[in-house]
Short mmCIF file of C-alpha atoms and ligand atoms in Angstrom, two decimals:
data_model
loop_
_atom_site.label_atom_id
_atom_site.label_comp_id
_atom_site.label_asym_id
_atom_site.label_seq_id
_atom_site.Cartn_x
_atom_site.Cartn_y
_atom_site.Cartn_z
CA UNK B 1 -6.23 22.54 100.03
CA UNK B 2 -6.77 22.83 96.33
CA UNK B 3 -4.93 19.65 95.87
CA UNK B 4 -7.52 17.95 98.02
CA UNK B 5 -10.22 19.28 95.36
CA UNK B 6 -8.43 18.19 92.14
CA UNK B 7 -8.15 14.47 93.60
CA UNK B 8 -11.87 11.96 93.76
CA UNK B 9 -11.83 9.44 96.10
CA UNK B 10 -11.80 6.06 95.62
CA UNK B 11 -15.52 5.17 95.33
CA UNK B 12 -15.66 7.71 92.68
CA UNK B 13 -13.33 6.86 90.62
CA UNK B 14 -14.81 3.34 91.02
CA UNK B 15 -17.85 4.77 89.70
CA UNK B 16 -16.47 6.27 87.34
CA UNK B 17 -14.83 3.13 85.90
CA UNK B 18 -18.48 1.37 86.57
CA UNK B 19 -19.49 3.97 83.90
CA UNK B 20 -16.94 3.28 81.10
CA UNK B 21 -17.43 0.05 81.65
CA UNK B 22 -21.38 0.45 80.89
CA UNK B 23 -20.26 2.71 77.97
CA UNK B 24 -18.09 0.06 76.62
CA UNK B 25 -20.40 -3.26 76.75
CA UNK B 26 -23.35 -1.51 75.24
CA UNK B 27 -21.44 -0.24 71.95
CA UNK B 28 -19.81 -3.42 71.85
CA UNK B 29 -23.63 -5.34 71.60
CA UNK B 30 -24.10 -3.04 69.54
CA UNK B 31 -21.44 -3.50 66.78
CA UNK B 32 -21.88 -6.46 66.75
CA UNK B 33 -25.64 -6.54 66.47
CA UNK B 34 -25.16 -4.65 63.74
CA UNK B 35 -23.29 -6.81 61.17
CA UNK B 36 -25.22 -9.58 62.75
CA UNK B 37 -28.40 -8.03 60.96
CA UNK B 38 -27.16 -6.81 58.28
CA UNK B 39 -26.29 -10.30 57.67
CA UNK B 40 -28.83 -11.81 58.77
CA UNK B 41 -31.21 -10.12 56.54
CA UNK B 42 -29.04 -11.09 53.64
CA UNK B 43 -29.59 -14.93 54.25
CA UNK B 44 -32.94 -15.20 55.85
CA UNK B 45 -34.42 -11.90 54.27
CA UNK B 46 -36.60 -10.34 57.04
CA UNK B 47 -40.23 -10.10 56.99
CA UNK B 48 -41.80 -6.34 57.10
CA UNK B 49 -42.54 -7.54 60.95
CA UNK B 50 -39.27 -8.65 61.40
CA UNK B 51 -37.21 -6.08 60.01
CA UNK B 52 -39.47 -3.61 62.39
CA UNK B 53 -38.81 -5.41 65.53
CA UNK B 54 -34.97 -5.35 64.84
CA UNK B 55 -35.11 -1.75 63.89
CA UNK B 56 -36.99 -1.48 67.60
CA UNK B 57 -34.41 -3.73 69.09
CA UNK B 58 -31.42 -1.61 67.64
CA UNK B 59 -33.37 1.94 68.39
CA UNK B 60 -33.51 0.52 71.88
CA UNK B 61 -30.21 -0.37 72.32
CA UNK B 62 -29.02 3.17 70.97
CA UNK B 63 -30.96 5.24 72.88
CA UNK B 64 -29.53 3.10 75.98
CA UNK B 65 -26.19 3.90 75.29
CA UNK B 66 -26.99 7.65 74.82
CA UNK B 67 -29.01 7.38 78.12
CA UNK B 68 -25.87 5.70 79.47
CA UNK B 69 -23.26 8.36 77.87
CA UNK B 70 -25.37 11.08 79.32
CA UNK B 71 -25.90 9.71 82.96
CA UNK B 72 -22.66 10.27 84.48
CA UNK B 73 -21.72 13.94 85.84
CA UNK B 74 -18.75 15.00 87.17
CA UNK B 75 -18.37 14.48 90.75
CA UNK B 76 -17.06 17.81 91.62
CA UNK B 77 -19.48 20.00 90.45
CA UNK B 78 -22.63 18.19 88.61
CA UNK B 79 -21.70 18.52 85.15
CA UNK B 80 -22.40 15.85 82.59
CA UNK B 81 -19.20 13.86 81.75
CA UNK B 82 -21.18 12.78 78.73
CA UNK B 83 -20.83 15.89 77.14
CA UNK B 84 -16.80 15.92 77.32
CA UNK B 85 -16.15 11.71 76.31
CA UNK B 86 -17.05 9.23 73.77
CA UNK B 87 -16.70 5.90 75.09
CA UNK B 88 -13.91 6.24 77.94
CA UNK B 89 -13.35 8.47 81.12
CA UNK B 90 -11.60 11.67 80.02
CA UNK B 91 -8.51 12.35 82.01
CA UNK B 92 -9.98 15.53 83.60
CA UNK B 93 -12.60 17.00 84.13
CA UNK B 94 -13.08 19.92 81.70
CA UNK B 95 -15.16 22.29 83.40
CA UNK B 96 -13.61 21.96 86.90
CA UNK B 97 -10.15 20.17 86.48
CA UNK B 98 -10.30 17.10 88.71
CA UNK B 99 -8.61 14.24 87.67
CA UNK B 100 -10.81 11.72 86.34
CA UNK B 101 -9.05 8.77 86.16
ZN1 LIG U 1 -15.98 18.70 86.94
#
């Protein structure tokens, strides 16, 4: 019986991978979005408009990812995964055990 609770079934582990997967493509934009400005900047030089709309652009894409990070909980018992991971699907849960992954 408390076997059954440590394991997730299938669609939530899928989820689960759905959610690294979000995790991953939206810091990967953004490193490279970053460099890409940086650079950017150095050969065009942005206008005071410009350089404002990328800022937005950037601001939007980070508070994405931390509205990503922070949308998952843990099946089991409701607790934010986005508290216990950076980036990738922790192995267990900390607060209740189940394997993650
Ligand atoms: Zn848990």
């Amino acid at each position: 019986m408390e076997d059954e609770l440590k394991k997730l079934g299938a669609d939530e582990l899928k989820e689960l991978q759905l959610w690294q997967k979000r995790m991953i493509i939206v810091f990967a934009i953004t490193m490279v979005c970053l460099p890409v400005v940086v650079v950017t900047d150095l050969i065009i030089v942005f206008s005071r408009t410009e350089a404002w709309l990328v800022f937005l652009v950037l601001l939007a894409l980070v508070v994405l990812s931390g509205f990503i990070q922070f949308s998952q909980r843990c099946p089991r018992y409701s607790y934010r995964l986005g508290f216990q991971s950076r980036l990738l699907v922790p192995d267990n849960c900390k607060r209740c055990d189940v394997g993650l992954k």
